[in-house]
mmCIF file of C-alpha atoms in Angstrom:
data_model
loop_
_atom_site.group_PDB
_atom_site.id
_atom_site.type_symbol
_atom_site.label_atom_id
_atom_site.label_comp_id
_atom_site.label_asym_id
_atom_site.label_seq_id
_atom_site.Cartn_x
_atom_site.Cartn_y
_atom_site.Cartn_z
ATOM 1 C CA MET A 1 164.613 129.497 95.064
ATOM 2 C CA ASN A 2 163.546 133.025 94.163
ATOM 3 C CA ARG A 3 163.281 135.492 97.017
ATOM 4 C CA SER A 4 159.779 136.593 98.049
ATOM 5 C CA VAL A 5 158.948 140.280 98.406
ATOM 6 C CA TYR A 6 155.845 141.618 100.149
ATOM 7 C CA LYS A 7 154.284 144.921 99.161
ATOM 8 C CA LEU A 8 151.285 146.840 100.419
ATOM 9 C CA ARG A 9 148.460 146.819 97.919
ATOM 10 C CA PRO A 10 148.189 150.147 96.105
ATOM 11 C CA SER A 11 144.448 150.648 96.404
ATOM 12 C CA ASP A 12 141.111 149.091 97.252
ATOM 13 C CA PHE A 13 140.304 145.661 95.830
ATOM 14 C CA TRP A 14 137.572 146.908 93.508
ATOM 15 C CA ARG A 15 139.945 149.139 91.508
ATOM 16 C CA ILE A 16 140.510 146.491 88.839
ATOM 17 C CA GLY A 17 142.393 148.597 86.302
ATOM 18 C CA GLU A 18 144.784 150.004 88.918
ATOM 19 C CA HIS A 19 145.691 146.542 90.159
ATOM 20 C CA GLU A 20 146.315 145.299 86.633
ATOM 21 C CA SER A 21 148.556 148.286 85.966
ATOM 22 C CA TRP A 22 150.404 147.754 89.258
ATOM 23 C CA PHE A 23 151.097 144.086 88.531
ATOM 24 C CA THR A 24 152.445 145.073 85.093
ATOM 25 C CA ASP A 25 154.750 147.732 86.566
ATOM 26 C CA MET A 26 156.039 145.311 89.204
ATOM 27 C CA ALA A 27 156.858 142.710 86.525
ATOM 28 C CA ALA A 28 158.840 145.376 84.663
ATOM 29 C CA ARG A 29 160.923 145.673 87.845
ATOM 30 C CA GLY A 30 161.421 141.929 88.075
ATOM 31 C CA LEU A 31 158.688 141.254 90.679
ATOM 32 C CA TYR A 32 156.087 138.670 89.698
ATOM 33 C CA LEU A 33 152.812 138.330 91.556
ATOM 34 C CA LYS A 34 152.303 135.032 93.382
ATOM 35 C CA LYS A 35 149.702 135.676 96.071
ATOM 36 C CA MET A 36 147.244 138.402 97.083
ATOM 37 C CA GLY A 37 146.227 139.029 100.685
ATOM 38 C CA ILE A 38 143.834 141.473 102.306
ATOM 39 C CA HIS A 39 146.471 144.192 102.614
ATOM 40 C CA PHE A 40 149.673 142.779 101.096
ATOM 41 C CA ALA A 41 150.706 141.062 97.895
ATOM 42 C CA ARG A 42 153.531 138.517 97.654
ATOM 43 C CA PHE A 43 155.897 138.730 94.684
ATOM 44 C CA GLU A 44 158.853 136.620 93.611
ATOM 45 C CA GLU A 45 161.982 138.160 92.162
ATOM 46 C CA GLY A 46 163.009 137.363 88.601
ATOM 47 C CA GLU A 47 164.286 138.963 85.425
ATOM 48 C CA PRO A 48 162.341 142.098 84.420
ATOM 49 C CA ARG A 49 159.864 141.433 81.651
ATOM 50 C CA ASP A 50 157.007 143.141 79.863
ATOM 51 C CA MET A 51 153.846 141.428 81.072
ATOM 52 C CA LYS A 52 150.116 141.996 80.795
ATOM 53 C CA TYR A 53 147.799 141.234 83.682
ATOM 54 C CA ARG A 54 144.043 140.909 83.623
ATOM 55 C CA ILE A 55 141.565 140.385 86.425
ATOM 56 C CA ASP A 56 138.490 138.296 85.798
ATOM 57 C CA VAL A 57 135.511 138.373 88.176
ATOM 58 C CA SER A 58 133.437 135.264 88.859
ATOM 59 C CA THR A 59 130.268 134.577 90.813
ATOM 60 C CA THR A 60 132.183 132.393 93.287
ATOM 61 C CA LYS A 61 135.554 132.478 95.013
ATOM 62 C CA ARG A 62 136.719 129.421 93.048
ATOM 63 C CA ILE A 63 137.153 129.760 89.320
ATOM 64 C CA PRO A 64 136.273 126.615 87.311
ATOM 65 C CA GLY A 65 139.198 124.603 86.028
ATOM 66 C CA GLU A 66 137.660 124.570 82.560
ATOM 67 C CA GLN A 67 137.743 128.350 82.461
ATOM 68 C CA ILE A 68 141.417 128.387 83.481
ATOM 69 C CA GLU A 69 142.201 125.913 80.682
ATOM 70 C CA MET A 70 140.240 127.959 78.162
ATOM 71 C CA TYR A 71 142.118 131.138 79.083
ATOM 72 C CA GLY A 72 145.394 129.202 79.010
ATOM 73 C CA GLU A 73 144.768 128.144 75.438
ATOM 74 C CA SER A 74 144.411 131.850 74.598
ATOM 75 C CA GLY A 75 147.806 132.654 76.155
ATOM 76 C CA TRP A 76 146.713 133.664 79.659
ATOM 77 C CA ASP A 77 148.246 131.869 82.659
ATOM 78 C CA TYR A 78 146.385 131.695 85.947
ATOM 79 C CA VAL A 79 148.324 133.445 88.753
ATOM 80 C CA THR A 80 146.188 133.728 91.910
ATOM 81 C CA SER A 81 142.796 134.723 93.287
ATOM 82 C CA TYR A 82 141.539 137.058 95.981
ATOM 83 C CA GLY A 83 137.864 136.819 96.787
ATOM 84 C CA GLN A 84 135.970 136.700 93.517
ATOM 85 C CA PHE A 85 138.846 138.334 91.621
ATOM 86 C CA HIS A 86 141.107 136.022 89.584
ATOM 87 C CA VAL A 87 144.413 137.212 88.141
ATOM 88 C CA PHE A 88 145.851 136.041 84.815
ATOM 89 C CA SER A 89 149.125 137.029 83.138
ATOM 90 C CA SER A 90 150.604 136.882 79.652
ATOM 91 C CA PRO A 91 153.906 138.089 78.154
ATOM 92 C CA VAL A 92 153.410 141.145 75.945
ATOM 93 C CA GLU A 93 155.252 139.518 73.028
ATOM 94 C CA GLU A 94 152.639 136.748 72.814
ATOM 95 C CA ASP A 95 150.004 139.369 72.014
ATOM 96 C CA ALA A 96 147.265 137.291 73.668
ATOM 97 C CA PRO A 97 143.688 138.389 72.905
ATOM 98 C CA GLU A 98 141.739 140.116 75.651
ATOM 99 C CA LEU A 99 139.788 137.915 78.062
ATOM 100 C CA HIS A 100 136.716 140.015 77.306
ATOM 101 C CA THR A 101 136.287 141.685 73.938
ATOM 102 C CA ASP A 102 132.740 142.912 74.597
ATOM 103 C CA PRO A 103 132.495 145.347 77.561
ATOM 104 C CA ALA A 104 128.714 144.984 77.716
ATOM 105 C CA GLU A 105 129.062 141.202 78.050
ATOM 106 C CA GLN A 106 131.780 141.633 80.695
ATOM 107 C CA SER A 107 129.372 143.733 82.776
ATOM 108 C CA TYR A 108 127.317 140.605 83.478
ATOM 109 C CA THR A 109 130.303 139.024 85.264
ATOM 110 C CA LEU A 110 130.036 141.813 87.850
ATOM 111 C CA LYS A 111 126.299 141.380 88.496
ATOM 112 C CA GLU A 112 126.580 138.966 91.433
ATOM 113 C CA LEU A 113 129.466 140.921 92.920
ATOM 114 C CA ASP A 114 127.389 144.096 92.624
ATOM 115 C CA LYS A 115 124.558 142.473 94.636
ATOM 116 C CA LYS A 116 126.949 141.083 97.249
ATOM 117 C CA LEU A 117 128.714 144.416 97.811
ATOM 118 C CA ALA A 118 125.374 146.258 98.020
ATOM 119 C CA TRP A 119 124.232 143.802 100.709
ATOM 120 C CA ASN A 120 127.527 144.160 102.580
ATOM 121 C CA ALA A 121 127.287 147.944 102.444
ATOM 122 C CA GLY A 122 123.727 147.919 103.758
ATOM 123 C CA SER A 123 124.628 145.587 106.629
ATOM 124 C CA ALA A 124 127.707 147.643 107.511
ATOM 125 C CA ILE A 125 125.724 150.891 107.549
ATOM 126 C CA ILE A 126 123.062 149.368 109.813
ATOM 127 C CA GLY A 127 125.798 148.111 112.147
ATOM 128 C CA MET A 128 127.431 151.545 112.121
ATOM 129 C CA VAL A 129 124.161 153.304 112.981
ATOM 130 C CA MET A 130 123.567 150.887 115.868
ATOM 131 C CA MET A 131 127.086 151.430 117.199
ATOM 132 C CA PHE A 132 126.763 155.208 116.910
ATOM 133 C CA GLY A 133 123.439 155.030 118.727
ATOM 134 C CA MET A 134 124.957 152.993 121.546
ATOM 135 C CA MET A 135 127.985 155.271 121.831
ATOM 136 C CA ALA A 136 125.841 158.417 121.731
ATOM 137 C CA SER A 137 123.747 157.086 124.621
ATOM 138 C CA ILE A 138 126.897 156.461 126.653
ATOM 139 C CA TRP A 139 128.492 159.804 125.790
ATOM 140 C CA PHE A 140 125.482 162.085 125.967
ATOM 141 C CA LEU A 141 122.636 160.384 127.872
ATOM 142 C CA ASP A 142 123.956 161.637 131.213
ATOM 143 C CA GLY A 143 124.947 164.979 129.705
ATOM 144 C CA THR A 144 128.617 164.503 130.680
ATOM 145 C CA PRO A 145 130.605 163.927 127.452
ATOM 146 C CA THR A 146 133.777 165.637 128.700
ATOM 147 C CA TYR A 147 133.761 163.546 131.866
ATOM 148 C CA VAL A 148 133.390 160.368 129.801
ATOM 149 C CA MET A 149 136.290 161.499 127.614
ATOM 150 C CA VAL A 150 138.520 162.367 130.579
ATOM 151 C CA ASP A 151 137.626 159.194 132.448
ATOM 152 C CA GLY A 152 139.056 157.261 129.504
ATOM 153 C CA SER A 153 136.910 154.155 129.913
ATOM 154 C CA MET A 154 135.207 154.654 126.539
ATOM 155 C CA ILE A 155 138.225 155.582 124.407
ATOM 156 C CA THR A 156 138.773 152.084 123.041
ATOM 157 C CA GLN A 157 135.070 151.629 122.263
ATOM 158 C CA THR A 158 134.986 155.020 120.561
ATOM 159 C CA ILE A 159 137.990 154.154 118.369
ATOM 160 C CA LEU A 160 136.323 150.826 117.547
ATOM 161 C CA THR A 161 133.173 152.705 116.519
ATOM 162 C CA ILE A 162 135.218 154.988 114.255
ATOM 163 C CA PHE A 163 136.839 151.892 112.733
ATOM 164 C CA ILE A 164 133.394 150.367 112.110
ATOM 165 C CA ALA A 165 132.285 153.647 110.532
ATOM 166 C CA TYR A 166 135.310 153.567 108.227
ATOM 167 C CA THR A 167 134.499 149.948 107.332
ATOM 168 C CA ALA A 168 130.934 150.962 106.467
ATOM 169 C CA TYR A 169 132.249 153.845 104.351
ATOM 170 C CA HIS A 170 134.682 151.465 102.649
ATOM 171 C CA SER A 171 131.868 148.966 101.921
ATOM 172 C CA LEU A 172 129.666 151.703 100.490
ATOM 173 C CA ARG A 173 132.474 152.948 98.248
ATOM 174 C CA ALA A 174 133.081 149.392 97.030
ATOM 175 C CA ALA A 175 129.416 148.914 96.140
ATOM 176 C CA LEU A 176 129.160 152.270 94.360
ATOM 177 C CA SER A 177 132.449 151.787 92.513
ATOM 178 C CA ILE A 178 131.577 148.333 91.174
ATOM 179 C CA ARG A 179 128.175 149.633 90.130
ATOM 180 C CA ASP A 180 129.904 152.484 88.293
ATOM 181 C CA VAL A 181 132.254 150.003 86.561
ATOM 182 C CA ARG A 182 129.240 147.954 85.434
ATOM 183 C CA LYS A 183 127.530 151.079 84.122
ATOM 184 C CA ARG A 184 130.579 152.079 82.057
ATOM 185 C CA LEU A 185 130.953 148.559 80.692
ATOM 186 C CA VAL A 186 127.298 148.537 79.629
ATOM 187 C CA GLU A 187 127.970 151.812 77.824
ATOM 188 C CA GLY A 188 130.771 150.054 75.916
ATOM 189 C CA LYS A 189 133.647 151.646 77.828
ATOM 190 C CA PRO A 190 136.274 148.976 78.636
ATOM 191 C CA ILE A 191 138.286 148.866 81.858
ATOM 192 C CA ASP A 192 141.448 150.961 81.668
ATOM 193 C CA HIS A 193 144.219 148.358 82.041
ATOM 194 C CA HIS A 194 146.854 151.073 82.405
ATOM 195 C CA ALA A 195 145.130 153.162 85.062
ATOM 196 C CA SER A 196 147.515 155.120 87.310
ATOM 197 C CA TRP A 197 147.848 153.494 90.715
ATOM 198 C CA LYS A 198 150.459 155.692 92.428
ATOM 199 C CA LYS A 199 148.118 158.324 93.869
ATOM 200 C CA HIS A 200 145.844 155.781 95.516
ATOM 201 C CA HIS A 201 148.911 153.853 96.660
ATOM 202 C CA ARG A 202 150.092 156.863 98.665
ATOM 203 C CA ILE A 203 146.617 157.363 100.138
ATOM 204 C CA HIS A 204 146.247 153.655 100.896
ATOM 205 C CA THR A 205 149.663 153.514 102.562
ATOM 206 C CA ALA A 206 148.970 156.575 104.723
ATOM 207 C CA THR A 207 145.533 155.248 105.716
ATOM 208 C CA ALA A 208 146.902 151.812 106.569
ATOM 209 C CA PHE A 209 149.673 153.354 108.684
ATOM 210 C CA LEU A 210 147.240 155.666 110.480
ATOM 211 C CA PHE A 211 144.797 152.876 111.280
ATOM 212 C CA THR A 212 147.597 150.584 112.446
ATOM 213 C CA VAL A 213 148.788 153.259 114.881
ATOM 214 C CA VAL A 214 145.293 154.142 116.093
ATOM 215 C CA VAL A 215 144.166 150.536 116.543
ATOM 216 C CA GLY A 216 147.462 149.699 118.222
ATOM 217 C CA LEU A 217 147.081 152.565 120.669
ATOM 218 C CA SER A 218 143.457 151.656 121.368
ATOM 219 C CA ALA A 219 144.621 148.164 122.301
ATOM 220 C CA ILE A 220 147.378 149.503 124.567
ATOM 221 C CA ILE A 221 145.302 152.113 126.430
ATOM 222 C CA PRO A 222 143.203 149.680 128.554
ATOM 223 C CA PHE A 223 146.362 147.838 129.674
ATOM 224 C CA ALA A 224 148.069 151.140 130.505
ATOM 225 C CA GLN A 225 145.046 152.175 132.568
ATOM 226 C CA LEU A 226 145.036 148.874 134.443
ATOM 227 C CA ALA A 227 148.785 149.119 135.093
ATOM 228 C CA LYS A 228 148.468 152.629 136.536
ATOM 229 C CA MET A 229 145.295 151.948 138.534
ATOM 230 C CA GLU A 230 145.976 151.610 142.253
ATOM 231 C CA THR A 231 143.879 151.742 145.437
ATOM 232 C CA ASN A 232 145.199 151.698 149.003
ATOM 233 C CA THR A 233 144.013 152.641 152.458
ATOM 234 C CA LEU A 234 144.551 156.378 152.920
ATOM 235 C CA PRO A 235 147.315 157.006 155.489
ATOM 236 C CA GLU A 236 146.175 158.886 158.577
ATOM 237 C CA GLY A 237 149.179 161.154 158.429
ATOM 238 C CA SER A 238 149.845 163.942 155.948
ATOM 239 C CA VAL A 239 150.378 163.034 152.290
ATOM 240 C CA ASP A 240 151.781 165.334 149.627
ATOM 241 C CA LEU A 241 148.867 164.893 147.233
ATOM 242 C CA PRO A 242 146.190 167.216 145.821
ATOM 243 C CA ILE A 243 143.369 165.925 148.041
ATOM 244 C CA VAL A 244 141.490 167.702 150.822
ATOM 245 C CA ARG A 245 141.908 165.975 154.190
ATOM 246 C CA LEU A 246 139.085 165.649 156.695
ATOM 247 C CA ALA A 247 141.276 166.714 159.624
ATOM 248 C CA ASP A 248 142.154 169.989 157.875
ATOM 249 C CA VAL A 249 138.472 170.816 157.400
ATOM 250 C CA GLU A 250 137.241 169.696 160.841
ATOM 251 C CA ASN A 251 140.258 171.046 162.731
ATOM 252 C CA ASP A 252 139.153 169.084 165.812
ATOM 253 C CA PRO A 253 141.879 167.258 167.803
ATOM 254 C CA GLU A 254 139.221 164.978 169.287
ATOM 255 C CA MET A 255 138.319 163.480 165.932
ATOM 256 C CA ILE A 256 139.571 159.970 165.212
ATOM 257 C CA ARG A 257 139.308 157.745 162.155
ATOM 258 C CA ALA A 258 136.047 155.833 161.891
ATOM 259 C CA GLU A 259 136.230 152.071 162.137
ATOM 260 C CA ALA A 260 136.327 150.292 158.796
ATOM 261 C CA GLU A 261 132.847 149.275 157.656
ATOM 262 C CA TYR A 262 133.966 147.615 154.429
ATOM 263 C CA MET A 263 137.338 145.983 153.841
ATOM 264 C CA SER A 264 138.372 144.388 150.559
ATOM 265 C CA ASP A 265 141.860 143.464 149.342
ATOM 266 C CA ASN A 266 143.217 144.942 152.593
ATOM 267 C CA VAL A 267 141.741 148.327 151.684
ATOM 268 C CA ASP A 268 139.489 150.313 154.014
ATOM 269 C CA TRP A 269 137.090 151.686 151.402
ATOM 270 C CA GLY A 270 135.751 154.295 153.791
ATOM 271 C CA ASN A 271 139.278 155.708 153.993
ATOM 272 C CA ARG A 272 140.867 154.986 150.674
ATOM 273 C CA LEU A 273 143.054 156.644 148.050
ATOM 274 C CA SER A 274 142.814 155.676 144.378
ATOM 275 C CA SER A 275 145.004 156.832 141.512
ATOM 276 C CA GLU A 276 144.205 156.393 137.832
ATOM 277 C CA TRP A 277 145.454 157.448 134.408
ATOM 278 C CA SER A 278 143.872 158.282 131.082
ATOM 279 C CA PRO A 279 145.285 159.878 127.917
ATOM 280 C CA LEU A 280 143.435 163.154 128.573
ATOM 281 C CA ALA A 281 143.944 163.201 132.351
ATOM 282 C CA PRO A 282 147.303 161.560 133.094
ATOM 283 C CA VAL A 283 147.035 162.363 136.817
ATOM 284 C CA GLN A 284 143.850 161.411 138.675
ATOM 285 C CA TYR A 285 143.185 160.925 142.371
ATOM 286 C CA GLU A 286 140.041 159.954 144.210
ATOM 287 C CA SER A 287 139.838 159.726 147.976
ATOM 288 C CA ASP A 288 137.300 159.008 150.699
ATOM 289 C CA GLU A 289 137.825 159.731 154.359
ATOM 290 C CA SER A 290 135.515 159.315 157.333
ATOM 291 C CA GLY A 291 135.950 160.181 160.976
ATOM 292 C CA VAL A 292 134.120 160.294 164.286
ATOM 293 C CA VAL A 293 134.235 162.637 167.271
ATOM 294 C CA PRO A 294 133.633 160.591 170.438
ATOM 295 C CA GLY A 295 130.984 162.096 172.709
ATOM 296 C CA LYS A 296 129.704 164.540 170.068
ATOM 297 C CA LEU A 297 126.313 163.976 168.438
ATOM 298 C CA TRP A 298 124.643 165.140 165.265
ATOM 299 C CA GLU A 299 122.240 167.992 165.999
ATOM 300 C CA ASP A 300 119.238 165.805 165.187
ATOM 301 C CA LEU A 301 120.550 163.260 167.737
ATOM 302 C CA SER A 302 120.650 160.608 165.024
ATOM 303 C CA GLY A 303 123.987 159.312 166.292
ATOM 304 C CA GLU A 304 127.619 160.081 166.951
ATOM 305 C CA TYR A 305 129.004 162.930 164.875
ATOM 306 C CA SER A 306 130.780 161.261 161.955
ATOM 307 C CA PRO A 307 131.938 163.701 159.265
ATOM 308 C CA ALA A 308 133.182 162.473 155.896
ATOM 309 C CA ILE A 309 134.833 163.909 152.820
ATOM 310 C CA HIS A 310 135.265 162.816 149.203
ATOM 311 C CA THR A 311 137.780 164.338 146.762
ATOM 312 C CA GLU A 312 138.287 163.911 143.030
ATOM 313 C CA TYR A 313 141.276 165.502 141.302
ATOM 314 C CA TYR A 314 142.078 165.649 137.592
ATOM 315 C CA GLN A 315 145.177 167.072 135.972
ATOM 316 C CA LEU A 316 144.205 167.577 132.341
ATOM 317 C CA ARG A 317 146.438 167.305 129.328
ATOM 318 C CA PHE A 318 144.618 170.269 127.769
ATOM 319 C CA PRO A 319 143.664 173.131 130.133
ATOM 320 C CA GLY A 320 140.891 174.196 127.748
ATOM 321 C CA MET A 321 138.874 171.165 128.875
ATOM 322 C CA ALA A 322 138.668 172.366 132.496
ATOM 323 C CA GLU A 323 135.500 174.444 132.189
ATOM 324 C CA ASN A 324 133.570 171.681 130.450
ATOM 325 C CA LEU A 325 134.791 169.107 132.967
ATOM 326 C CA VAL A 326 133.600 171.255 135.872
ATOM 327 C CA SER A 327 130.189 171.577 134.206
ATOM 328 C CA ASP A 328 130.034 167.813 133.700
ATOM 329 C CA LEU A 329 131.001 167.112 137.314
ATOM 330 C CA VAL A 330 128.228 169.428 138.484
ATOM 331 C CA GLU A 331 125.782 167.601 136.225
ATOM 332 C CA ARG A 332 127.043 164.218 137.398
ATOM 333 C CA TYR A 333 126.783 164.960 141.113
ATOM 334 C CA ARG A 334 123.812 167.295 141.407
ATOM 335 C CA TYR A 335 121.406 164.332 141.360
ATOM 336 C CA ASP A 336 117.882 165.730 141.907
ATOM 337 C CA ASN A 337 119.026 169.229 142.817
ATOM 338 C CA SER A 338 118.326 172.110 140.481
ATOM 339 C CA LEU A 339 121.243 173.691 138.623
ATOM 340 C CA ASP A 340 120.161 176.997 140.138
ATOM 341 C CA GLU A 341 121.325 175.680 143.508
ATOM 342 C CA TYR A 342 124.911 175.465 142.229
ATOM 343 C CA ILE A 343 126.320 178.964 142.542
ATOM 344 C CA GLU A 344 129.328 180.160 140.586
ATOM 345 C CA LYS A 345 131.531 182.407 142.693
ATOM 346 C CA LYS A 346 134.585 184.552 142.068
ATOM 347 C CA HIS A 347 137.848 183.688 143.789
ATOM 348 C CA PRO A 348 141.213 185.403 143.177
ATOM 349 C CA ASP A 349 143.141 182.106 143.289
ATOM 350 C CA LEU A 350 140.816 180.001 141.141
ATOM 351 C CA ASP A 351 139.711 180.154 137.521
ATOM 352 C CA ILE A 352 136.357 178.511 138.274
ATOM 353 C CA LEU A 353 134.527 178.003 141.552
ATOM 354 C CA VAL A 354 131.058 176.481 141.895
ATOM 355 C CA VAL A 355 129.531 175.872 145.329
ATOM 356 C CA HIS A 356 126.471 174.027 146.584
ATOM 357 C CA THR A 357 125.482 173.875 150.252
ATOM 358 C CA GLU A 358 122.791 172.062 152.200
ATOM 359 C CA GLU A 359 122.159 171.695 155.924
ATOM 360 C CA ASP A 360 125.199 169.509 156.631
ATOM 361 C CA MET A 361 126.541 168.994 153.099
ATOM 362 C CA SER A 362 128.891 171.098 150.981
ATOM 363 C CA LYS A 363 130.022 170.516 147.413
ATOM 364 C CA VAL A 364 132.852 172.499 145.870
ATOM 365 C CA PHE A 365 133.862 172.354 142.201
ATOM 366 C CA ALA A 366 137.032 174.210 141.254
ATOM 367 C CA ALA A 367 139.493 174.651 138.406
ATOM 368 C CA LYS A 368 142.879 176.279 138.151
ATOM 369 C CA GLY A 369 144.951 175.999 134.984
ATOM 370 C CA ASP A 370 144.935 172.346 133.963
ATOM 371 C CA ALA A 371 143.697 171.102 137.364
ATOM 372 C CA VAL A 372 140.088 170.350 138.304
ATOM 373 C CA MET A 373 138.892 169.336 141.768
ATOM 374 C CA TYR A 374 135.580 168.214 143.206
ATOM 375 C CA VAL A 375 135.062 167.957 146.975
ATOM 376 C CA ARG A 376 131.955 166.705 148.759
ATOM 377 C CA TYR A 377 131.981 167.285 152.524
ATOM 378 C CA HIS A 378 129.445 165.962 155.031
ATOM 379 C CA GLY A 379 129.739 167.730 158.360
ATOM 380 C CA TYR A 380 129.301 171.013 160.194
ATOM 381 C CA ALA A 381 132.436 172.899 159.100
ATOM 382 C CA ASP A 382 131.723 176.038 157.095
ATOM 383 C CA VAL A 383 132.004 175.767 153.312
ATOM 384 C CA SER A 384 134.596 178.575 153.364
ATOM 385 C CA THR A 385 136.957 176.189 155.177
ATOM 386 C CA VAL A 386 136.467 173.619 152.437
ATOM 387 C CA ILE A 387 137.198 176.259 149.783
ATOM 388 C CA GLU A 388 140.365 177.365 151.608
ATOM 389 C CA ASN A 389 141.634 173.791 151.575
ATOM 390 C CA VAL A 390 140.766 173.389 147.900
ATOM 391 C CA VAL A 391 142.757 176.516 147.061
ATOM 392 C CA GLU A 392 145.696 175.170 149.051
ATOM 393 C CA LYS A 393 145.645 171.709 147.481
ATOM 394 C CA ILE A 394 144.758 172.344 143.851
ATOM 395 C CA ARG A 395 147.806 172.607 141.604
#
């Protein structure tokens, strides 16, 4: 039994002349075509021989048996089919006549394929536009594209959209190329059966490798994010992490941890620490902490004084993203407040510092090198204390 050899197709399926030339060159090396797949072709090893290959296009995926017999009587043996393309071979020494001697007549065999590819291209372009519209709304509707990128939740969908866009481009090229082939045939210009295939083979190989890597990574990323995602109850004691602690801001020995209001999976979500990962921010922490000072009331007498703090920390893979991420965090958390209420300040130990204060609320946005931090504090401590703790913890 002859050994089978699989090879990546040299170019796109509509390049008829290049495929014919490739099959001929493979036969000269002792590899004879047996089966064509979407991306690979299967050959069987044999003695090298000078062969001619021709591709005939039909209106259906199955070629009539009568047509195969008719071609066989002319010296052409049926080899295989892929889609509406049917491959025939003949030894050079038999000098078999061409399957089509009139290019203009051959153009009619491509008419149905031309219509089909035009329809496919139109459908693919519509699908691409819809996907781009959906992705644009996710990326830009909230005005926080850098945050979406850093968060990492949309990376797989974005890669999928790019893949769909490439598919639409591929479909459009197929439709235009077949239409161009038909036009040249009508003009009496036959298909070049010896067209060079090596250039497109290199391009096709590189593209296939690139897409395999990209699609593979896009499939791995969500699992990597899930594996690195962790949430636990925040320890009351000190932790060596870049988060601002409520006790350090309040500096009140009377303060105790507030009772848990919501517990899930043994996590006190009012006092929790979460860690996450994304390709653009491999280190991420998010924490919430709430306390209470027994016997002390809010100034409006609404209840027992219960300060709280929220911290988000991002260590970016590319420091140049820090400024845009800070801007996006401001946009994300300003809610109904005006941007004018978020004041950029100078600080000798920080690259960026943006502060917003209300009656009993402070928000601090900071960046230093590749690190970005956002802290929201609800309580009566001065915002300068919050900033001091941010400077100490950011790294």
